Amino acid sequence: MLRIPHRPAAGPSVMMGLSALLLLLDASVVSRTHVGLAVLASGALALGTAAVQTGVHRTGRHVVACGLTVLVATSSLLTTSLVQGTFLQRTPGWAELCGLLALLCLTCRYARPTLLVVSSIPLFAAVMRTEERAPVLSDLPVFREVNGLFILMPVAFALLGGYLRSEDGRRRSAAQDVRRAERLDLARDLHDHVAHYVTAIVVQAQAGEHTAERDPATARKLFANIEQTGQEGLVAMNRMVGLLRTSETAAAQATVTPVMTSIKELVWRADSAGQRTSLEIVDEVKADDWPPQLAKTVQRLVQEGLTNVRKHARSATAVQVRLEVEAGRLVIRVRDNATGQQRGPSWFRPSGFGMVGLTERVVELGGELSSGPMPEGGWELSASIPVKWADRKPR
């Protein structure tokens, strides 16, 4: 699983400030009666529900989200009827109106199709009826030239929600394509590895058949090797089966460059006068013992780390790639010395798809991937993989 250190976001604080400002604006113009209090309470309910709606949808509680939305819309409609039954306020309830529009946008973005209809219709009605609370809006310079403002607003927010929904679907589809491509790529790497095991079993079995009678000791050793090779082959095969959820298989053969040679070439290409890139490999790291899937994962991690530095930390003057063994785990780190302020702005829009595929590889090997700022400054991408994968040498 990819772990990214939590950094406080300014968004919630800004939204809370705007919500408080809108409620103060309503409080300054509504009457100090039960009707005015109803307008303020309805506004607070709408804003509060909008604030928690994203979290409710993302946890899969779509029915609860629909119920809350209908509750807010019903409260707004009742408040409008209460205002009409007494006297006209000088405001439609700006906090309530903004909350209703935000809920409409979130509903169109996250709600399931059936619940979308159930939730959006009451919201549309509630927004359009808020116009009846403040007919003096037509006398204001900004609104005088706009016909059907309270119809255009919900339509615009519904379209915004629909657009964000399509973007979410596109990103999910792209992320799934990346995962599928990584699984197939890793399966192709595993293919040669598993084929090697099977070939070794066949050869040793044939040799054992001919030496069983003449040299029983050698035959017993061969059959012991067959057992061990078969167990290792089953481990690799189980991982391949786990990766290939569909019948898509490939046995493409490719010329494999030694992993350390590939990593040195990546570092050499990234090195420049303005951004010195260095490689440090601790003596305990023995790349010759790595199976193909581990070697490809380490290469991809170094490549992704250096690519992220070029994209998002161009002001970094030093980049370090380090491979070492810690507490029985192979640790790969890619660090730069760009501070948080120096990391932006970037010319590239972060998609996260490279990290999605990399996470898929690392997790399949039983490892962990993390990315985030370092306490002493700079940014680090690191992976920790059980060293048993480096110790298991094919026979």
Tab-separated table of C-alpha atoms in Angstrom:
chain	number	residue	atom	x	y	z
A	1	MET	CA	0.000	0.000	0.000
A	2	LEU	CA	1.242	3.480	-0.854
A	3	ARG	CA	1.682	5.577	2.264
A	4	ILE	CA	1.872	9.342	1.929
A	5	PRO	CA	2.488	11.414	5.075
A	6	HIS	CA	-0.491	13.508	6.072
A	7	ARG	CA	-0.187	17.217	5.500
A	8	PRO	CA	-2.823	19.622	6.820
A	9	ALA	CA	-5.050	20.877	4.022
A	10	ALA	CA	-6.226	24.475	3.800
A	11	GLY	CA	-9.485	23.545	2.041
A	12	PRO	CA	-11.572	22.620	5.129
A	13	SER	CA	-10.506	25.768	6.975
A	14	VAL	CA	-11.446	27.949	3.999
A	15	MET	CA	-14.841	26.244	3.691
A	16	MET	CA	-15.538	26.682	7.393
A	17	GLY	CA	-14.643	30.348	7.128
A	18	LEU	CA	-16.938	30.896	4.131
A	19	SER	CA	-19.768	29.030	5.863
A	20	ALA	CA	-19.415	31.189	8.977
A	21	LEU	CA	-19.372	34.326	6.806
A	22	LEU	CA	-22.553	33.302	5.003
A	23	LEU	CA	-24.329	32.537	8.279
A	24	LEU	CA	-23.265	35.935	9.672
A	25	LEU	CA	-24.576	37.598	6.504
A	26	ASP	CA	-27.938	35.909	6.991
A	27	ALA	CA	-27.992	36.768	10.695
A	28	SER	CA	-27.425	40.441	9.908
A	29	VAL	CA	-30.563	40.753	7.774
A	30	VAL	CA	-33.122	38.248	9.061
A	31	SER	CA	-35.510	39.183	11.838
A	32	ARG	CA	-34.887	38.055	15.402
A	33	THR	CA	-38.000	35.889	15.454
A	34	HIS	CA	-38.716	32.197	15.135
A	35	VAL	CA	-38.869	32.684	11.350
A	36	GLY	CA	-35.403	34.230	11.223
A	37	LEU	CA	-34.032	31.487	13.444
A	38	ALA	CA	-35.577	28.892	11.116
A	39	VAL	CA	-33.750	30.459	8.153
A	40	LEU	CA	-30.438	30.353	10.036
A	41	ALA	CA	-31.019	26.769	11.230
A	42	SER	CA	-31.897	25.601	7.735
A	43	GLY	CA	-28.745	27.245	6.389
A	44	ALA	CA	-26.565	25.620	9.040
A	45	LEU	CA	-28.146	22.223	8.293
A	46	ALA	CA	-27.530	22.592	4.538
A	47	LEU	CA	-23.880	23.647	4.946
A	48	GLY	CA	-23.165	20.980	7.558
A	49	THR	CA	-24.646	18.234	5.418
A	50	ALA	CA	-22.684	19.411	2.379
A	51	ALA	CA	-19.486	19.302	4.456
A	52	VAL	CA	-19.922	15.618	5.381
A	53	GLN	CA	-21.546	14.427	2.156
A	54	THR	CA	-18.313	13.584	0.323
A	55	GLY	CA	-17.131	11.366	3.156
A	56	VAL	CA	-20.497	9.615	3.381
A	57	HIS	CA	-20.483	8.819	-0.344
A	58	ARG	CA	-16.859	7.641	-0.383
A	59	THR	CA	-17.542	5.179	2.433
A	60	GLY	CA	-20.281	3.605	0.314
A	61	ARG	CA	-23.256	4.823	2.393
A	62	HIS	CA	-25.167	6.159	-0.584
A	63	VAL	CA	-28.596	5.546	0.942
A	64	VAL	CA	-27.621	7.560	4.030
A	65	ALA	CA	-26.355	10.359	1.783
A	66	CYS	CA	-29.637	10.330	-0.132
A	67	GLY	CA	-31.615	10.482	3.108
A	68	LEU	CA	-29.611	13.456	4.367
A	69	THR	CA	-30.067	15.264	1.046
A	70	VAL	CA	-33.837	14.758	1.057
A	71	LEU	CA	-33.934	15.917	4.696
A	72	VAL	CA	-32.117	19.159	3.829
A	73	ALA	CA	-34.344	19.800	0.791
A	74	THR	CA	-37.478	19.156	2.849
A	75	SER	CA	-36.238	21.494	5.586
A	76	SER	CA	-35.616	24.202	2.983
A	77	LEU	CA	-39.075	23.825	1.463
A	78	LEU	CA	-40.703	23.999	4.907
A	79	THR	CA	-38.654	27.085	5.758
A	80	THR	CA	-39.770	28.754	2.521
A	81	SER	CA	-43.424	27.982	3.347
A	82	LEU	CA	-42.932	29.386	6.860
A	83	VAL	CA	-41.446	32.610	5.499
A	84	GLN	CA	-44.273	33.001	2.970
A	85	GLY	CA	-46.857	32.443	5.707
A	86	THR	CA	-45.585	35.358	7.758
A	87	PHE	CA	-43.677	38.015	5.829
A	88	LEU	CA	-40.992	38.227	3.161
A	89	GLN	CA	-37.410	38.215	4.348
A	90	ARG	CA	-34.829	40.446	2.722
A	91	THR	CA	-32.693	37.431	1.863
A	92	PRO	CA	-33.382	33.952	0.487
A	93	GLY	CA	-30.876	32.567	3.005
A	94	TRP	CA	-27.470	32.682	1.327
A	95	ALA	CA	-25.978	29.985	3.554
A	96	GLU	CA	-28.892	27.683	2.822
A	97	LEU	CA	-28.750	28.433	-0.919
A	98	CYS	CA	-25.008	27.686	-1.125
A	99	GLY	CA	-25.489	24.500	0.868
A	100	LEU	CA	-28.263	23.321	-1.454
A	101	LEU	CA	-26.173	24.017	-4.557
A	102	ALA	CA	-23.157	22.223	-3.091
A	103	LEU	CA	-25.333	19.226	-2.230
A	104	LEU	CA	-26.724	19.186	-5.774
A	105	CYS	CA	-23.217	19.157	-7.226
A	106	LEU	CA	-22.053	16.385	-4.865
A	107	THR	CA	-25.164	14.326	-5.541
A	108	CYS	CA	-24.660	14.506	-9.310
A	109	ARG	CA	-21.021	13.523	-8.796
A	110	TYR	CA	-21.292	10.597	-6.382
A	111	ALA	CA	-24.865	9.287	-6.098
A	112	ARG	CA	-25.987	6.069	-7.747
A	113	PRO	CA	-28.349	6.550	-10.731
A	114	THR	CA	-31.554	5.651	-8.870
A	115	LEU	CA	-30.691	7.660	-5.784
A	116	LEU	CA	-29.535	10.527	-7.999
A	117	VAL	CA	-33.094	11.079	-9.234
A	118	VAL	CA	-34.556	10.771	-5.731
A	119	SER	CA	-32.091	13.325	-4.334
A	120	SER	CA	-31.779	15.866	-7.140
A	121	ILE	CA	-35.488	16.582	-7.734
A	122	PRO	CA	-36.140	17.878	-4.168
A	123	LEU	CA	-32.924	19.904	-4.339
A	124	PHE	CA	-33.967	21.539	-7.615
A	125	ALA	CA	-37.347	22.404	-6.127
A	126	ALA	CA	-35.815	23.797	-2.931
A	127	VAL	CA	-33.353	26.029	-4.810
A	128	MET	CA	-35.980	27.428	-7.164
A	129	ARG	CA	-38.411	28.158	-4.319
A	130	THR	CA	-35.847	30.181	-2.349
A	131	GLU	CA	-36.427	32.949	-4.917
A	132	GLU	CA	-39.889	33.455	-3.409
A	133	ARG	CA	-38.353	34.617	-0.139
A	134	ALA	CA	-36.665	37.667	-1.657
A	135	PRO	CA	-38.499	39.243	-4.605
A	136	VAL	CA	-36.392	42.389	-4.143
A	137	LEU	CA	-33.543	40.505	-5.869
A	138	SER	CA	-34.963	41.630	-9.195
A	139	ASP	CA	-34.229	45.215	-8.199
A	140	LEU	CA	-30.528	44.604	-7.622
A	141	PRO	CA	-28.149	45.698	-10.451
A	142	VAL	CA	-26.430	42.312	-10.697
A	143	PHE	CA	-29.590	40.246	-10.898
A	144	ARG	CA	-31.814	42.630	-12.880
A	145	GLU	CA	-30.374	41.508	-16.219
A	146	VAL	CA	-30.485	37.776	-15.418
A	147	ASN	CA	-33.704	35.965	-16.201
A	148	GLY	CA	-34.369	32.677	-14.464
A	149	LEU	CA	-31.335	32.950	-12.170
A	150	PHE	CA	-32.711	30.421	-9.702
A	151	ILE	CA	-33.172	27.957	-12.550
A	152	LEU	CA	-29.778	28.533	-14.109
A	153	MET	CA	-27.902	28.090	-10.818
A	154	PRO	CA	-29.048	24.514	-10.053
A	155	VAL	CA	-28.607	23.521	-13.701
A	156	ALA	CA	-25.030	24.859	-13.680
A	157	PHE	CA	-24.123	23.035	-10.459
A	158	ALA	CA	-25.742	19.825	-11.713
A	159	LEU	CA	-23.670	20.038	-14.895
A	160	LEU	CA	-20.543	20.651	-12.819
A	161	GLY	CA	-21.305	17.563	-10.773
A	162	GLY	CA	-21.871	15.543	-13.952
A	163	TYR	CA	-18.549	16.709	-15.366
A	164	LEU	CA	-16.699	15.755	-12.169
A	165	ARG	CA	-18.472	12.385	-12.247
A	166	SER	CA	-17.193	11.719	-15.764
A	167	GLU	CA	-13.670	12.756	-14.716
A	168	ASP	CA	-13.810	10.376	-11.750
A	169	GLY	CA	-14.873	7.567	-14.073
A	170	ARG	CA	-12.082	8.380	-16.493
A	171	ARG	CA	-9.478	8.311	-13.732
A	172	ARG	CA	-10.784	5.018	-12.347
A	173	SER	CA	-10.681	3.496	-15.806
A	174	ALA	CA	-7.164	4.797	-16.439
A	175	ALA	CA	-5.948	3.537	-13.061
A	176	GLN	CA	-7.460	0.111	-13.777
A	177	ASP	CA	-5.734	0.033	-17.162
A	178	VAL	CA	-2.421	0.842	-15.471
A	179	ARG	CA	-2.918	-1.951	-12.928
A	180	ARG	CA	-3.831	-4.427	-15.667
A	181	ALA	CA	-0.806	-3.432	-17.736
A	182	GLU	CA	1.504	-3.767	-14.724
A	183	ARG	CA	0.089	-7.196	-13.891
A	184	LEU	CA	0.568	-8.436	-17.426
A	185	ASP	CA	4.064	-6.954	-17.558
A	186	LEU	CA	4.989	-8.596	-14.272
A	187	ALA	CA	3.424	-11.868	-15.451
A	188	ARG	CA	5.634	-11.781	-18.532
A	189	ASP	CA	8.645	-11.356	-16.252
A	190	LEU	CA	7.455	-14.285	-14.170
A	191	HIS	CA	6.959	-16.442	-17.250
A	192	ASP	CA	10.671	-16.915	-17.864
A	193	HIS	CA	11.258	-17.487	-14.163
A	194	VAL	CA	8.620	-20.230	-13.891
A	195	ALA	CA	9.741	-21.793	-17.184
A	196	HIS	CA	13.208	-22.060	-15.703
A	197	TYR	CA	11.876	-23.957	-12.697
A	198	VAL	CA	9.932	-26.397	-14.859
A	199	THR	CA	12.930	-27.008	-17.110
A	200	ALA	CA	15.162	-27.632	-14.084
A	201	ILE	CA	12.664	-30.153	-12.702
A	202	VAL	CA	12.484	-32.047	-15.995
A	203	VAL	CA	16.259	-32.172	-16.443
A	204	GLN	CA	16.911	-33.324	-12.872
A	205	ALA	CA	14.134	-35.922	-13.063
A	206	GLN	CA	15.669	-37.354	-16.239
A	207	ALA	CA	19.091	-37.448	-14.600
A	208	GLY	CA	17.666	-39.103	-11.490
A	209	GLU	CA	16.017	-41.793	-13.581
A	210	HIS	CA	19.366	-42.827	-15.071
A	211	THR	CA	21.375	-42.648	-11.812
A	212	ALA	CA	18.865	-44.199	-9.423
A	213	GLU	CA	20.258	-47.710	-9.746
A	214	ARG	CA	23.963	-46.888	-10.232
A	215	ASP	CA	24.340	-44.084	-7.651
A	216	PRO	CA	21.481	-43.948	-5.112
A	217	ALA	CA	23.120	-41.110	-3.128
A	218	THR	CA	23.306	-38.847	-6.173
A	219	ALA	CA	19.762	-39.799	-7.128
A	220	ARG	CA	18.469	-38.847	-3.656
A	221	LYS	CA	20.221	-35.486	-3.934
A	222	LEU	CA	18.690	-34.889	-7.368
A	223	PHE	CA	15.209	-35.687	-6.117
A	224	ALA	CA	15.720	-33.402	-3.115
A	225	ASN	CA	16.664	-30.637	-5.548
A	226	ILE	CA	13.561	-31.420	-7.599
A	227	GLU	CA	11.396	-31.003	-4.487
A	228	GLN	CA	12.964	-27.662	-3.589
A	229	THR	CA	12.809	-26.383	-7.163
A	230	GLY	CA	9.176	-27.440	-7.418
A	231	GLN	CA	8.289	-25.556	-4.232
A	232	GLU	CA	9.978	-22.403	-5.494
A	233	GLY	CA	8.223	-22.786	-8.840
A	234	LEU	CA	4.849	-23.108	-7.091
A	235	VAL	CA	5.474	-19.843	-5.233
A	236	ALA	CA	6.193	-18.015	-8.482
A	237	MET	CA	3.257	-19.716	-10.220
A	238	ASN	CA	0.847	-18.728	-7.440
A	239	ARG	CA	1.907	-15.140	-7.830
A	240	MET	CA	1.331	-15.330	-11.569
A	241	VAL	CA	-2.149	-16.762	-11.055
A	242	GLY	CA	-2.876	-13.970	-8.591
A	243	LEU	CA	-1.814	-11.383	-11.125
A	244	LEU	CA	-3.712	-12.799	-14.095
A	245	ARG	CA	-7.352	-12.452	-13.114
A	246	THR	CA	-8.389	-12.937	-16.717
A	247	SER	CA	-7.272	-15.235	-19.498
A	248	GLU	CA	-4.941	-12.584	-20.946
A	249	THR	CA	-1.506	-14.239	-21.072
A	250	ALA	CA	1.634	-13.568	-23.002
A	251	ALA	CA	4.937	-15.305	-23.374
A	252	ALA	CA	6.890	-12.602	-25.112
A	253	GLN	CA	10.623	-13.104	-24.902
A	254	ALA	CA	12.882	-10.100	-24.433
A	255	THR	CA	16.549	-9.422	-23.994
A	256	VAL	CA	17.055	-8.666	-20.298
A	257	THR	CA	19.655	-6.084	-19.252
A	258	PRO	CA	21.214	-6.685	-15.796
A	259	VAL	CA	19.297	-4.624	-13.262
A	260	MET	CA	22.329	-2.776	-11.888
A	261	THR	CA	23.398	-1.841	-15.392
A	262	SER	CA	19.910	-0.454	-16.062
A	263	ILE	CA	19.885	1.484	-12.796
A	264	LYS	CA	23.333	2.954	-13.477
A	265	GLU	CA	22.156	4.048	-16.925
A	266	LEU	CA	19.069	5.713	-15.404
A	267	VAL	CA	21.217	7.589	-12.894
A	268	TRP	CA	23.744	8.549	-15.573
A	269	ARG	CA	21.008	9.982	-17.797
A	270	ALA	CA	19.489	11.946	-14.909
A	271	ASP	CA	22.838	13.431	-13.855
A	272	SER	CA	23.434	17.001	-15.014
A	273	ALA	CA	25.465	20.034	-14.024
A	274	GLY	CA	22.508	21.688	-12.307
A	275	GLN	CA	21.146	18.524	-10.689
A	276	ARG	CA	23.816	16.077	-9.574
A	277	THR	CA	22.470	12.529	-9.317
A	278	SER	CA	24.406	9.868	-7.401
A	279	LEU	CA	23.998	6.128	-6.851
A	280	GLU	CA	24.986	4.342	-3.634
A	281	ILE	CA	24.778	0.558	-3.317
A	282	VAL	CA	25.586	-1.003	0.041
A	283	ASP	CA	27.758	-4.115	-0.068
A	284	GLU	CA	24.993	-6.347	1.349
A	285	VAL	CA	22.896	-5.791	-1.785
A	286	LYS	CA	23.503	-8.690	-4.183
A	287	ALA	CA	21.572	-8.031	-7.379
A	288	ASP	CA	22.807	-11.236	-9.004
A	289	ASP	CA	20.561	-13.214	-6.640
A	290	TRP	CA	17.376	-11.328	-7.501
A	291	PRO	CA	14.554	-13.050	-9.401
A	292	PRO	CA	13.297	-11.178	-12.506
A	293	GLN	CA	10.181	-9.729	-10.843
A	294	LEU	CA	12.216	-8.146	-8.037
A	295	ALA	CA	14.811	-6.758	-10.440
A	296	LYS	CA	12.124	-5.193	-12.641
A	297	THR	CA	10.393	-3.658	-9.613
A	298	VAL	CA	13.604	-2.059	-8.317
A	299	GLN	CA	14.352	-0.684	-11.778
A	300	ARG	CA	10.836	0.738	-12.109
A	301	LEU	CA	11.012	2.362	-8.677
A	302	VAL	CA	14.296	4.132	-9.471
A	303	GLN	CA	12.904	5.203	-12.850
A	304	GLU	CA	9.680	6.558	-11.323
A	305	GLY	CA	11.579	8.384	-8.578
A	306	LEU	CA	13.947	10.111	-11.004
A	307	THR	CA	11.051	10.961	-13.326
A	308	ASN	CA	9.123	12.581	-10.455
A	309	VAL	CA	12.180	14.662	-9.559
A	310	ARG	CA	12.453	15.947	-13.139
A	311	LYS	CA	8.746	16.757	-13.227
A	312	HIS	CA	8.099	18.249	-9.807
A	313	ALA	CA	11.459	19.248	-8.283
A	314	ARG	CA	13.421	20.961	-11.029
A	315	SER	CA	15.035	23.267	-8.484
A	316	ALA	CA	16.652	20.330	-6.669
A	317	THR	CA	20.426	20.448	-6.920
A	318	ALA	CA	21.176	16.956	-5.591
A	319	VAL	CA	19.415	13.610	-6.054
A	320	GLN	CA	20.504	10.407	-4.333
A	321	VAL	CA	19.574	6.829	-5.206
A	322	ARG	CA	20.437	4.377	-2.439
A	323	LEU	CA	20.011	0.592	-2.202
A	324	GLU	CA	20.630	-1.130	1.123
A	325	VAL	CA	19.469	-3.923	3.418
A	326	GLU	CA	17.798	-2.981	6.719
A	327	ALA	CA	16.296	-5.390	9.248
A	328	GLY	CA	16.039	-8.183	6.737
A	329	ARG	CA	14.439	-6.040	4.032
A	330	LEU	CA	15.742	-4.588	0.781
A	331	VAL	CA	15.279	-0.797	0.940
A	332	ILE	CA	15.373	1.436	-2.146
A	333	ARG	CA	15.358	5.208	-1.682
A	334	VAL	CA	15.264	8.089	-4.171
A	335	ARG	CA	15.798	11.465	-2.469
A	336	ASP	CA	16.090	15.071	-3.593
A	337	ASN	CA	16.933	18.257	-1.687
A	338	ALA	CA	14.102	20.496	-2.994
A	339	THR	CA	12.077	22.055	-0.184
A	340	GLY	CA	8.290	22.251	-0.207
A	341	GLN	CA	8.345	25.778	-1.601
A	342	GLN	CA	10.799	24.774	-4.322
A	343	ARG	CA	8.685	21.874	-5.573
A	344	GLY	CA	6.199	24.056	-7.394
A	345	PRO	CA	4.753	25.198	-9.596
A	346	SER	CA	5.076	22.188	-11.905
A	347	TRP	CA	4.542	22.118	-15.654
A	348	PHE	CA	3.064	18.644	-15.289
A	349	ARG	CA	-0.351	17.736	-13.937
A	350	PRO	CA	0.121	14.895	-11.389
A	351	SER	CA	-1.889	11.851	-12.481
A	352	GLY	CA	-0.682	9.334	-9.896
A	353	PHE	CA	-0.880	6.503	-12.435
A	354	GLY	CA	2.857	5.802	-12.262
A	355	MET	CA	2.581	5.336	-8.501
A	356	VAL	CA	-0.479	3.117	-8.959
A	357	GLY	CA	1.457	0.667	-11.111
A	358	LEU	CA	4.515	0.838	-8.874
A	359	THR	CA	2.425	0.157	-5.775
A	360	GLU	CA	0.941	-2.876	-7.525
A	361	ARG	CA	4.416	-4.318	-8.093
A	362	VAL	CA	5.756	-3.622	-4.598
A	363	VAL	CA	2.691	-5.011	-2.820
A	364	GLU	CA	2.780	-8.202	-4.908
A	365	LEU	CA	6.287	-8.812	-3.527
A	366	GLY	CA	5.089	-8.303	0.051
A	367	GLY	CA	6.654	-4.853	0.345
A	368	GLU	CA	5.595	-1.320	1.239
A	369	LEU	CA	5.878	1.917	-0.722
A	370	SER	CA	5.983	5.423	0.751
A	371	SER	CA	6.390	8.914	-0.626
A	372	GLY	CA	6.612	12.240	1.156
A	373	PRO	CA	8.740	15.053	2.593
A	374	MET	CA	11.708	14.284	4.859
A	375	PRO	CA	12.099	15.963	8.291
A	376	GLU	CA	15.450	17.445	7.295
A	377	GLY	CA	14.001	18.785	4.042
A	378	GLY	CA	13.617	17.381	0.570
A	379	TRP	CA	11.428	14.585	-0.759
A	380	GLU	CA	11.836	10.818	-0.605
A	381	LEU	CA	10.322	7.920	-2.536
A	382	SER	CA	11.177	4.625	-0.871
A	383	ALA	CA	10.211	0.962	-0.942
A	384	SER	CA	10.889	-1.809	1.545
A	385	ILE	CA	10.725	-5.393	0.234
A	386	PRO	CA	11.388	-8.602	2.210
A	387	VAL	CA	14.988	-9.614	1.584
A	388	LYS	CA	14.004	-13.270	1.124
A	389	TRP	CA	13.171	-12.323	-2.448
A	390	ALA	CA	16.769	-11.248	-2.942
A	391	ASP	CA	18.122	-14.368	-1.239
A	392	ARG	CA	16.157	-16.843	-3.337
A	393	LYS	CA	18.403	-17.752	-6.236
A	394	PRO	CA	16.978	-19.883	-9.060
A	395	ARG	CA	18.561	-23.277	-9.536
